[in-house]
Short mmCIF file of C-alpha atoms in Angstrom, two decimals:
data_model
loop_
_atom_site.label_atom_id
_atom_site.label_comp_id
_atom_site.label_asym_id
_atom_site.label_seq_id
_atom_site.Cartn_x
_atom_site.Cartn_y
_atom_site.Cartn_z
CA MET W 24 242.94 -48.04 -62.03
CA ALA W 25 244.57 -50.73 -64.09
CA VAL W 26 246.65 -53.33 -62.36
CA PRO W 27 250.29 -53.15 -63.44
CA GLY W 28 250.96 -55.85 -65.98
CA LEU W 29 247.44 -55.94 -67.34
CA ARG W 30 247.71 -53.95 -70.53
CA PHE W 31 244.77 -52.36 -72.28
CA ASP W 32 244.42 -55.07 -74.91
CA GLN W 33 244.83 -57.84 -72.34
CA ALA W 34 242.14 -56.34 -70.13
CA LEU W 35 239.86 -55.89 -73.13
CA GLN W 36 240.40 -59.46 -74.21
CA ALA W 37 239.86 -60.77 -70.70
CA ILE W 38 236.57 -58.90 -70.35
CA LEU W 39 235.34 -60.09 -73.71
CA ILE W 40 236.24 -63.71 -73.00
CA LYS W 41 234.71 -63.55 -69.54
CA ASP W 42 231.45 -62.19 -70.91
CA LEU W 43 231.34 -64.73 -73.70
CA ARG W 44 231.96 -67.52 -71.20
CA CYS W 45 229.22 -66.22 -68.88
CA GLU W 46 226.91 -66.01 -71.83
CA PHE W 47 227.78 -69.51 -72.90
CA ARG W 48 227.03 -70.81 -69.42
CA SER W 49 223.80 -68.94 -68.76
CA ARG W 50 222.63 -68.89 -72.39
CA TYR W 51 220.68 -65.76 -71.63
CA ALA W 52 220.97 -64.33 -75.13
CA THR W 53 220.39 -67.57 -76.91
CA GLY W 54 217.30 -68.16 -74.79
CA THR W 55 215.57 -64.96 -73.90
CA LEU W 56 216.90 -62.64 -76.57
CA VAL W 57 216.38 -64.98 -79.48
CA MET W 58 212.83 -65.62 -78.34
CA PHE W 59 212.31 -61.90 -77.90
CA ALA W 60 213.57 -61.31 -81.42
CA LEU W 61 211.31 -64.01 -82.80
CA THR W 62 208.32 -62.60 -80.92
CA THR W 63 208.76 -59.06 -82.24
CA LEU W 64 209.47 -60.36 -85.72
CA ALA W 65 206.41 -62.60 -85.68
CA SER W 66 204.13 -59.88 -84.33
CA VAL W 67 205.29 -57.45 -86.99
CA SER W 68 205.08 -60.04 -89.72
CA MET W 69 201.65 -61.37 -88.77
CA ALA W 70 200.22 -57.89 -88.38
CA THR W 71 201.28 -56.96 -91.88
CA ALA W 72 200.70 -60.34 -93.54
CA GLY W 73 199.36 -60.09 -97.05
CA THR W 74 200.06 -56.40 -97.46
CA GLY W 75 202.74 -55.62 -99.97
CA LEU W 76 205.41 -53.68 -98.10
CA THR W 77 207.20 -50.75 -99.69
CA PRO W 78 211.01 -50.69 -99.21
CA GLU W 79 210.69 -47.75 -96.79
CA PHE W 80 208.20 -49.60 -94.65
CA ALA W 81 210.18 -52.84 -94.61
CA ALA W 82 213.37 -50.97 -93.70
CA ALA W 83 211.61 -49.17 -90.86
CA LEU W 84 210.21 -52.44 -89.50
CA LEU W 85 213.60 -54.14 -89.68
CA TRP W 86 215.24 -51.37 -87.65
CA VAL W 87 212.40 -51.26 -85.16
CA VAL W 88 212.79 -54.99 -84.53
CA LEU W 89 216.57 -54.69 -84.17
CA PHE W 90 216.28 -51.63 -81.93
CA PHE W 91 213.87 -53.25 -79.50
CA CYS W 92 215.93 -56.44 -79.40
CA ALA W 93 218.91 -54.29 -78.51
CA MET W 94 216.90 -52.53 -75.82
CA ALA W 95 215.78 -55.85 -74.37
CA GLY W 96 219.24 -57.32 -74.05
CA LEU W 97 222.09 -54.88 -74.07
CA ALA W 98 221.61 -53.26 -70.66
CA ARG W 99 222.50 -56.60 -69.16
CA VAL W 100 226.27 -56.19 -69.56
CA PHE W 101 226.41 -53.96 -66.49
CA VAL W 102 223.16 -54.71 -64.71
CA GLN W 103 224.24 -58.34 -64.40
CA GLU W 104 227.62 -57.36 -62.92
CA GLN W 105 225.78 -55.21 -60.42
CA GLU W 106 223.29 -57.92 -59.49
CA ILE W 107 225.91 -60.56 -58.78
CA GLY W 108 228.23 -58.04 -57.11
CA THR W 109 231.25 -58.25 -59.39
CA LEU W 110 231.44 -54.56 -60.29
CA LEU W 111 234.11 -53.76 -57.75
CA GLY W 112 236.30 -56.55 -59.02
CA LEU W 113 235.97 -55.31 -62.55
CA ARG W 114 236.80 -51.81 -61.39
CA LEU W 115 239.95 -53.02 -59.69
CA TYR W 116 241.26 -55.02 -62.59
CA ALA W 117 240.57 -52.90 -65.61
CA SER W 118 240.61 -49.26 -66.65
CA GLY W 119 237.39 -47.55 -67.72
CA GLN W 120 238.37 -47.51 -71.37
CA ALA W 121 239.13 -51.24 -71.41
CA VAL W 122 235.80 -52.01 -69.78
CA PHE W 123 234.00 -49.74 -72.20
CA CYS W 124 235.65 -51.30 -75.23
CA GLY W 125 235.28 -54.86 -73.99
CA LYS W 126 231.64 -54.49 -73.09
CA SER W 127 230.90 -52.64 -76.34
CA LEU W 128 232.52 -55.43 -78.32
CA PHE W 129 230.52 -58.03 -76.46
CA ASN W 130 227.32 -56.10 -77.10
CA LEU W 131 228.28 -55.75 -80.75
CA LEU W 132 228.81 -59.51 -81.07
CA LEU W 133 225.46 -60.13 -79.40
CA LEU W 134 223.72 -57.69 -81.72
CA LEU W 135 225.39 -59.04 -84.85
CA GLY W 136 224.41 -62.56 -83.79
CA LEU W 137 220.83 -61.40 -83.43
CA ALA W 138 220.99 -59.66 -86.81
CA VAL W 139 222.28 -62.84 -88.43
CA LEU W 140 219.22 -64.60 -87.05
CA VAL W 141 216.64 -61.87 -87.64
CA VAL W 142 217.62 -60.66 -91.10
CA PRO W 143 217.26 -63.95 -93.03
CA LEU W 144 213.93 -64.59 -91.32
CA PHE W 145 212.88 -61.07 -92.15
CA VAL W 146 213.80 -61.58 -95.78
CA VAL W 147 211.84 -64.84 -95.85
CA PHE W 148 208.75 -63.52 -94.06
CA PHE W 149 208.49 -60.30 -96.03
CA ASN W 150 209.59 -61.74 -99.35
CA LEU W 151 212.26 -59.10 -99.84
CA GLU W 152 214.68 -58.82 -102.74
CA ILE W 153 218.08 -57.64 -101.61
CA GLY W 154 220.11 -56.62 -104.61
CA ASN W 155 223.41 -55.79 -103.00
CA TRP W 156 224.12 -57.97 -99.96
CA LEU W 157 227.48 -56.34 -99.34
CA LEU W 158 226.06 -52.84 -98.95
CA PHE W 159 223.12 -54.20 -96.99
CA SER W 160 225.41 -55.96 -94.51
CA LEU W 161 227.66 -52.94 -94.29
CA THR W 162 224.68 -50.76 -93.37
CA LEU W 163 223.58 -53.22 -90.70
CA VAL W 164 227.09 -53.52 -89.24
CA LEU W 165 227.50 -49.75 -89.07
CA GLY W 166 224.10 -49.45 -87.41
CA CYS W 167 224.88 -52.22 -84.94
CA ILE W 168 228.20 -50.61 -83.96
CA GLY W 169 226.40 -47.39 -83.06
CA MET W 170 223.69 -49.23 -81.15
CA ALA W 171 226.14 -51.39 -79.22
CA VAL W 172 228.35 -48.46 -78.20
CA VAL W 173 225.50 -46.17 -77.16
CA ALA W 174 223.76 -49.02 -75.34
CA THR W 175 226.97 -49.75 -73.39
CA ILE W 176 227.28 -46.14 -72.21
CA MET W 177 223.60 -46.01 -71.30
CA ALA W 178 223.82 -49.35 -69.51
CA VAL W 179 226.44 -48.03 -67.10
CA MET W 180 224.24 -44.98 -66.50
CA VAL W 181 221.13 -46.92 -65.60
CA MET W 182 222.98 -48.98 -62.99
CA ALA W 183 222.36 -46.20 -60.49
CA ALA W 184 218.73 -45.75 -61.53
CA GLN W 185 215.52 -47.37 -60.41
CA SER W 186 213.36 -49.18 -62.98
CA LYS W 187 216.46 -49.72 -65.09
CA GLN W 188 214.96 -51.39 -68.10
CA ALA W 189 212.31 -48.76 -68.79
CA ILE W 190 214.65 -45.82 -68.36
CA PHE W 191 217.28 -47.56 -70.48
CA THR W 192 215.00 -47.52 -73.53
CA VAL W 193 213.87 -43.98 -72.84
CA ILE W 194 217.35 -42.49 -72.64
CA THR W 195 218.86 -44.55 -75.46
CA PHE W 196 216.33 -43.72 -78.15
CA PRO W 197 216.96 -39.96 -78.56
CA ILE W 198 220.72 -40.49 -78.66
CA LEU W 199 220.41 -43.25 -81.25
CA LEU W 200 217.91 -41.41 -83.44
CA PRO W 201 220.35 -40.01 -86.02
CA GLN W 202 221.74 -43.49 -86.58
CA PHE W 203 218.29 -45.01 -86.54
CA LEU W 204 216.90 -42.62 -89.15
CA SER W 205 219.86 -42.84 -91.49
CA GLY W 206 219.91 -46.63 -91.06
CA VAL W 207 216.26 -46.81 -92.11
CA GLN W 208 216.97 -44.58 -95.07
CA ALA W 209 220.05 -46.56 -96.18
CA VAL W 210 218.31 -49.94 -95.90
CA SER W 211 215.28 -48.71 -97.82
CA GLN W 212 217.58 -47.46 -100.56
CA VAL W 213 219.27 -50.86 -100.77
CA LEU W 214 215.90 -52.62 -100.83
CA ALA W 215 214.78 -50.34 -103.63
CA GLY W 216 217.86 -51.34 -105.59
CA ASN W 217 219.77 -48.09 -105.17
CA GLU W 218 223.10 -47.24 -103.62
CA PRO W 219 222.72 -45.97 -100.05
CA ASP W 220 224.23 -42.51 -99.67
CA GLY W 221 224.24 -42.23 -95.89
CA LEU W 222 226.97 -44.75 -95.07
CA VAL W 223 229.70 -42.17 -94.52
CA PHE W 224 227.35 -40.39 -92.20
CA MET W 225 226.63 -43.58 -90.25
CA ALA W 226 230.35 -44.28 -89.94
CA GLY W 227 230.88 -40.72 -88.74
CA TYR W 228 228.22 -41.16 -86.09
CA ASP W 229 229.90 -44.39 -84.94
CA ILE W 230 233.25 -42.66 -84.63
CA ALA W 231 231.69 -39.75 -82.75
CA VAL W 232 229.96 -41.94 -80.16
CA ILE W 233 233.05 -44.13 -79.70
CA ALA W 234 235.17 -41.02 -79.11
CA ALA W 235 232.57 -39.57 -76.75
CA GLY W 236 232.38 -42.88 -74.92
CA LEU W 237 236.16 -43.08 -74.47
CA LEU W 238 236.22 -39.51 -73.15
CA LEU W 239 233.19 -39.67 -70.88
CA PHE W 240 233.21 -43.26 -69.68
CA ASP W 241 235.69 -42.63 -66.87
CA TYR W 242 233.33 -40.14 -65.26
CA LEU W 243 230.68 -42.83 -65.04
CA TRP W 244 232.99 -45.66 -64.15
CA ASN W 245 235.22 -44.28 -61.43
CA ASP W 246 232.59 -42.76 -59.15
CA MET B 200 212.42 -2.71 -53.69
CA ASN B 201 215.63 -4.59 -54.35
CA ILE B 202 217.46 -5.09 -57.60
CA HIS B 203 215.68 -8.35 -58.42
CA GLN B 204 212.27 -6.80 -58.15
CA VAL B 205 213.37 -3.89 -60.34
CA GLY B 206 214.67 -6.33 -62.94
CA ARG B 207 211.50 -8.35 -62.82
CA SER B 208 209.27 -5.32 -63.27
CA VAL B 209 211.39 -4.16 -66.20
CA ILE B 210 210.96 -7.55 -67.86
CA VAL B 211 207.21 -7.52 -67.29
CA LEU B 212 206.92 -4.00 -68.72
CA ALA B 213 209.07 -4.91 -71.73
CA ALA B 214 207.02 -8.04 -72.36
CA GLY B 215 203.84 -5.94 -72.25
CA GLY B 216 205.39 -3.49 -74.67
CA VAL B 217 206.39 -6.22 -77.11
CA ILE B 218 202.94 -7.82 -76.99
CA TYR B 219 201.39 -4.40 -77.62
CA ALA B 220 203.77 -3.83 -80.56
CA VAL B 221 203.01 -7.24 -82.05
CA PHE B 222 199.31 -6.47 -82.15
CA THR B 223 199.47 -2.82 -83.21
CA VAL B 224 202.76 -1.94 -84.91
CA VAL B 225 203.25 -5.10 -86.95
CA PRO B 226 201.19 -4.97 -90.15
CA PRO B 227 199.28 -8.02 -91.41
CA VAL B 228 201.29 -9.86 -94.06
CA GLU B 229 200.12 -10.72 -97.54
CA GLY B 230 199.19 -14.37 -97.74
CA LEU B 231 199.35 -14.92 -93.98
CA GLY B 232 197.29 -12.02 -92.71
CA ASN B 233 197.16 -11.76 -88.95
CA LEU B 234 198.59 -15.25 -88.53
CA VAL B 235 202.06 -13.77 -88.85
CA ARG B 236 201.69 -12.58 -85.26
CA ILE B 237 202.11 -16.18 -84.11
CA ALA B 238 205.67 -16.05 -85.44
CA PHE B 239 206.51 -13.33 -82.92
CA PHE B 240 205.75 -15.81 -80.19
CA HIS B 241 207.02 -18.92 -81.94
CA ILE B 242 210.48 -17.75 -83.00
CA PRO B 243 211.53 -16.38 -79.58
CA VAL B 244 210.41 -19.44 -77.63
CA ALA B 245 212.08 -21.76 -80.17
CA TRP B 246 215.27 -19.73 -79.85
CA VAL B 247 215.15 -19.92 -76.07
CA SER B 248 214.59 -23.68 -76.11
CA VAL B 249 217.81 -24.10 -78.10
CA LEU B 250 219.61 -21.61 -75.87
CA ALA B 251 218.47 -23.52 -72.78
CA PHE B 252 219.78 -26.74 -74.30
CA LEU B 253 223.14 -25.09 -74.93
CA VAL B 254 223.31 -23.70 -71.39
CA SER B 255 222.39 -27.09 -69.98
CA ALA B 256 225.21 -28.80 -71.89
CA VAL B 257 227.80 -26.15 -71.00
CA ALA B 258 226.81 -26.34 -67.33
CA ALA B 259 227.10 -30.13 -67.52
CA ALA B 260 230.65 -29.86 -68.87
CA LEU B 261 231.53 -27.34 -66.16
CA TYR B 262 230.11 -29.65 -63.51
CA LEU B 263 232.26 -32.55 -64.68
CA LYS B 264 235.28 -30.28 -64.59
CA THR B 265 234.72 -28.55 -61.23
CA ARG B 266 232.27 -30.85 -59.39
CA LYS B 267 230.37 -27.88 -58.00
CA MET B 268 226.74 -28.71 -57.36
CA THR B 269 225.68 -25.25 -58.53
CA TYR B 270 226.48 -26.22 -62.11
CA ASP B 271 224.35 -29.32 -61.74
CA ALA B 272 221.50 -27.10 -60.57
CA VAL B 273 222.03 -24.81 -63.57
CA SER B 274 221.99 -27.77 -65.94
CA ALA B 275 218.83 -29.25 -64.45
CA CYS B 276 216.94 -25.95 -64.20
CA SER B 277 217.90 -25.00 -67.73
CA ALA B 278 216.71 -28.36 -69.03
CA LYS B 279 213.38 -27.97 -67.24
CA LEU B 280 212.87 -24.48 -68.66
CA GLY B 281 214.03 -25.69 -72.06
CA LEU B 282 211.39 -28.41 -71.98
CA GLY B 283 208.72 -25.83 -71.20
CA PHE B 284 209.81 -23.43 -73.93
CA CYS B 285 210.22 -26.32 -76.34
CA LEU B 286 206.63 -27.39 -75.70
CA LEU B 287 205.42 -23.83 -76.31
CA ALA B 288 207.39 -23.67 -79.56
CA THR B 289 206.05 -27.05 -80.70
CA VAL B 290 202.43 -26.17 -79.95
CA SER B 291 202.59 -22.68 -81.46
CA GLY B 292 204.33 -24.09 -84.53
CA ALA B 293 201.72 -26.82 -84.90
CA VAL B 294 198.88 -24.30 -84.67
CA PHE B 295 200.58 -22.11 -87.26
CA ALA B 296 201.07 -25.15 -89.52
CA LYS B 297 197.40 -26.10 -89.22
CA LEU B 298 196.20 -22.61 -90.07
CA THR B 299 198.55 -22.04 -93.00
CA TRP B 300 199.46 -25.45 -94.42
CA GLY B 301 196.41 -27.47 -93.38
CA ALA B 302 197.83 -30.00 -90.90
CA TYR B 303 199.09 -29.79 -87.35
CA TRP B 304 201.82 -32.28 -87.91
CA ASN B 305 203.57 -33.73 -90.95
CA TRP B 306 207.08 -34.56 -89.68
CA ASP B 307 208.54 -31.53 -91.28
CA PRO B 308 212.32 -31.41 -90.58
CA ARG B 309 211.88 -28.70 -88.02
CA GLN B 310 209.03 -30.50 -86.36
CA THR B 311 211.19 -33.60 -86.23
CA THR B 312 214.14 -31.74 -84.76
CA ILE B 313 212.09 -30.00 -82.13
CA PHE B 314 210.33 -33.24 -81.29
CA ILE B 315 213.68 -34.91 -80.76
CA LEU B 316 214.74 -32.00 -78.59
CA LEU B 317 211.60 -32.65 -76.54
CA LEU B 318 212.51 -36.34 -76.32
CA ILE B 319 216.03 -35.52 -75.16
CA TYR B 320 214.84 -33.08 -72.50
CA GLY B 321 212.21 -35.55 -71.39
CA ALA B 322 214.70 -38.40 -71.21
CA TYR B 323 217.21 -36.23 -69.32
CA LEU B 324 214.65 -35.24 -66.70
CA ALA B 325 213.26 -38.78 -66.45
CA LEU B 326 216.80 -40.07 -65.92
CA ARG B 327 217.37 -37.52 -63.16
CA SER B 328 214.16 -38.51 -61.43
CA THR B 329 215.16 -42.17 -61.26
CA ILE B 330 218.51 -41.63 -59.51
CA GLU B 331 218.44 -40.91 -55.81
CA GLU B 332 222.06 -40.28 -54.87
CA GLU B 333 222.77 -36.63 -55.55
CA GLU B 334 226.39 -36.85 -56.65
CA LYS B 335 225.73 -39.82 -58.88
CA ARG B 336 222.71 -38.15 -60.39
CA ALA B 337 224.75 -35.06 -61.15
CA VAL B 338 227.54 -37.00 -62.88
CA ILE B 339 225.25 -39.25 -64.89
CA ALA B 340 222.94 -36.43 -65.93
CA ALA B 341 225.94 -34.34 -66.98
CA VAL B 342 227.33 -37.13 -69.15
CA TYR B 343 223.90 -37.65 -70.68
CA ALA B 344 223.49 -33.95 -71.43
CA LEU B 345 226.88 -33.88 -73.16
CA LEU B 346 226.19 -37.05 -75.14
CA SER B 347 222.86 -35.80 -76.40
CA PHE B 348 224.54 -32.54 -77.29
CA ILE B 349 227.03 -34.42 -79.47
CA THR B 350 224.26 -36.10 -81.47
CA VAL B 351 222.38 -32.88 -82.27
CA PRO B 352 224.68 -31.81 -85.15
CA PHE B 353 224.05 -35.19 -86.77
CA LEU B 354 220.33 -34.57 -86.60
CA VAL B 355 220.76 -31.18 -88.19
CA PHE B 356 222.49 -32.88 -91.11
CA VAL B 357 220.44 -36.02 -91.48
CA ILE B 358 216.88 -34.83 -91.11
CA PRO B 359 216.66 -32.15 -93.79
CA ARG B 360 217.88 -34.72 -96.30
CA MET B 361 215.07 -37.09 -95.41
CA TYR B 362 211.95 -34.98 -95.50
CA PRO B 363 210.97 -32.01 -97.64
CA SER B 364 210.26 -28.86 -95.64
CA LEU B 365 207.59 -26.21 -95.72
CA HIS B 366 209.11 -24.29 -92.85
CA PRO B 367 210.54 -20.91 -93.77
CA GLU B 368 214.28 -20.44 -93.54
CA PRO B 369 215.57 -19.71 -90.04
CA VAL B 370 214.57 -16.35 -88.59
CA LEU B 371 216.08 -13.81 -90.95
CA ASN B 372 215.30 -14.56 -94.56
CA GLY B 373 214.77 -12.20 -97.43
CA ALA B 374 212.83 -14.20 -99.96
CA GLY B 375 210.72 -16.84 -98.19
CA HIS B 376 207.24 -16.74 -96.72
CA LEU B 377 207.94 -14.00 -94.26
CA GLU B 378 209.05 -10.83 -95.91
CA MET B 379 210.65 -9.08 -92.99
CA GLU B 380 210.13 -5.37 -92.97
CA PRO B 381 212.38 -3.29 -90.73
CA VAL B 382 209.53 -2.69 -88.29
CA MET B 383 208.91 -6.39 -87.96
CA LEU B 384 212.60 -7.12 -87.55
CA VAL B 385 212.86 -4.66 -84.69
CA VAL B 386 209.81 -6.10 -82.96
CA LEU B 387 211.09 -9.63 -83.50
CA ALA B 388 214.50 -8.75 -82.07
CA ALA B 389 212.81 -7.16 -79.08
CA ALA B 390 210.65 -10.25 -78.61
CA VAL B 391 213.70 -12.52 -78.73
CA ILE B 392 215.53 -10.37 -76.18
CA VAL B 393 212.55 -10.23 -73.82
CA CYS B 394 212.03 -13.97 -74.11
CA SER B 395 215.70 -14.61 -73.33
CA LEU B 396 215.43 -12.28 -70.33
CA ILE B 397 212.39 -14.18 -69.06
CA TYR B 398 214.38 -17.39 -69.42
CA GLY B 399 217.34 -15.86 -67.57
CA GLU B 400 215.13 -14.63 -64.75
CA LEU B 401 213.34 -17.96 -64.36
CA LEU B 402 216.71 -19.75 -64.46
CA SER B 403 218.21 -17.61 -61.71
CA GLN B 404 215.10 -18.08 -59.59
CA GLY B 405 215.24 -21.83 -60.06
CA ILE B 406 218.92 -21.97 -59.13
CA ALA B 407 218.37 -19.79 -56.08
CA LYS B 408 215.61 -22.12 -54.94
CA VAL B 409 217.82 -25.22 -55.31
CA ASN B 410 220.71 -23.51 -53.53
CA SER B 411 218.60 -22.41 -50.57
CA ARG B 412 217.18 -25.91 -50.26
CA GLN B 413 220.69 -27.35 -50.21
CA LYS B 414 221.70 -24.88 -47.51
CA GLU B 415 218.72 -25.91 -45.40
CA LEU B 416 219.69 -29.55 -45.78
CA LYS B 417 223.23 -28.83 -44.64
CA LEU B 418 222.13 -26.92 -41.52
#
């Protein structure tokens, strides 16, 4: 239950700032995650070096790299709270919805940061021509929103599980698949120089998972 | 002989009757020949795998509302059965695809959808197996079942736009590969009903088993 005086937006802001500060101090994302992203990117790039990639193939590889980076890092928002024993405190100070929104926003920032790093390198390594940067970025942002939100819900689920990291990937993938597939399709359309036609769909998916998260998060949070 | 045994024997007899009808009453179809008989297995199990998914999600919602462990048992048992039926549907569909279209697997929209259904069931059951506390497991599994249920409509929209399909239109179509004659329709309907009954029977057995185990634990 929320403490009187701590409104929703204040709680959200506090959680976001706390997580950013923790991140700044531990530099987990900037260390491990960035290296993880570089490793996947390099392995994909080296394995396909010299072969001309079709837009569909390049788009699929880009999303695979982003997806596995997300899987490597995003479960941490709750697992870390659990490991250092601050879950109860968080539960006392903020409502489920505020925690959900704050953590999702933090995950989104993390993911967008990774995308800002990965995408230019991807373009350089694979010698891609991106005609319309605006639509390309919009596709990535919509995809990242979905990934961040779903990953946040799944992260709170795996807290109670054993072998958290493995199960996190396993349970996140089927839920993310619609977004994943339409993201691949939209990016390949942009890379081929066409207008992507699945953006409304991706936005709809984002709205659906955000709504589902707001409705269902309390069940996971308050027990 | 109690009521359960009567019910079970009726189902077994009906299943025998349907199998007999599939091999004798149903005529071979032009272009497919005897292969059409696979459809009388494939369509019912595919239908039941979707039904099981639906039951699992509804039971999950009811659990979150009432917090009765019976609903959790229903959700879990239904998911397990759904996984089994889903596997049967996938394999029978792949065999049919190999014999008629030349390849077991080509990521046809329906193959993709059913594969994702398999993934969801698999993930749901894997998630359950990693959580030890019963109440927690029930809540988390219920939320997961509902979440995956929300994403299914999106799949139904997105996948057919991405890949061309060879699969005939769902069940009752007039003009596609399978010209349904009245005889075949009747047999198919009977097969679907029998398959659903088998599912229902297995589900009630599974729930009864879970319930009796819980009673033993409480004693």
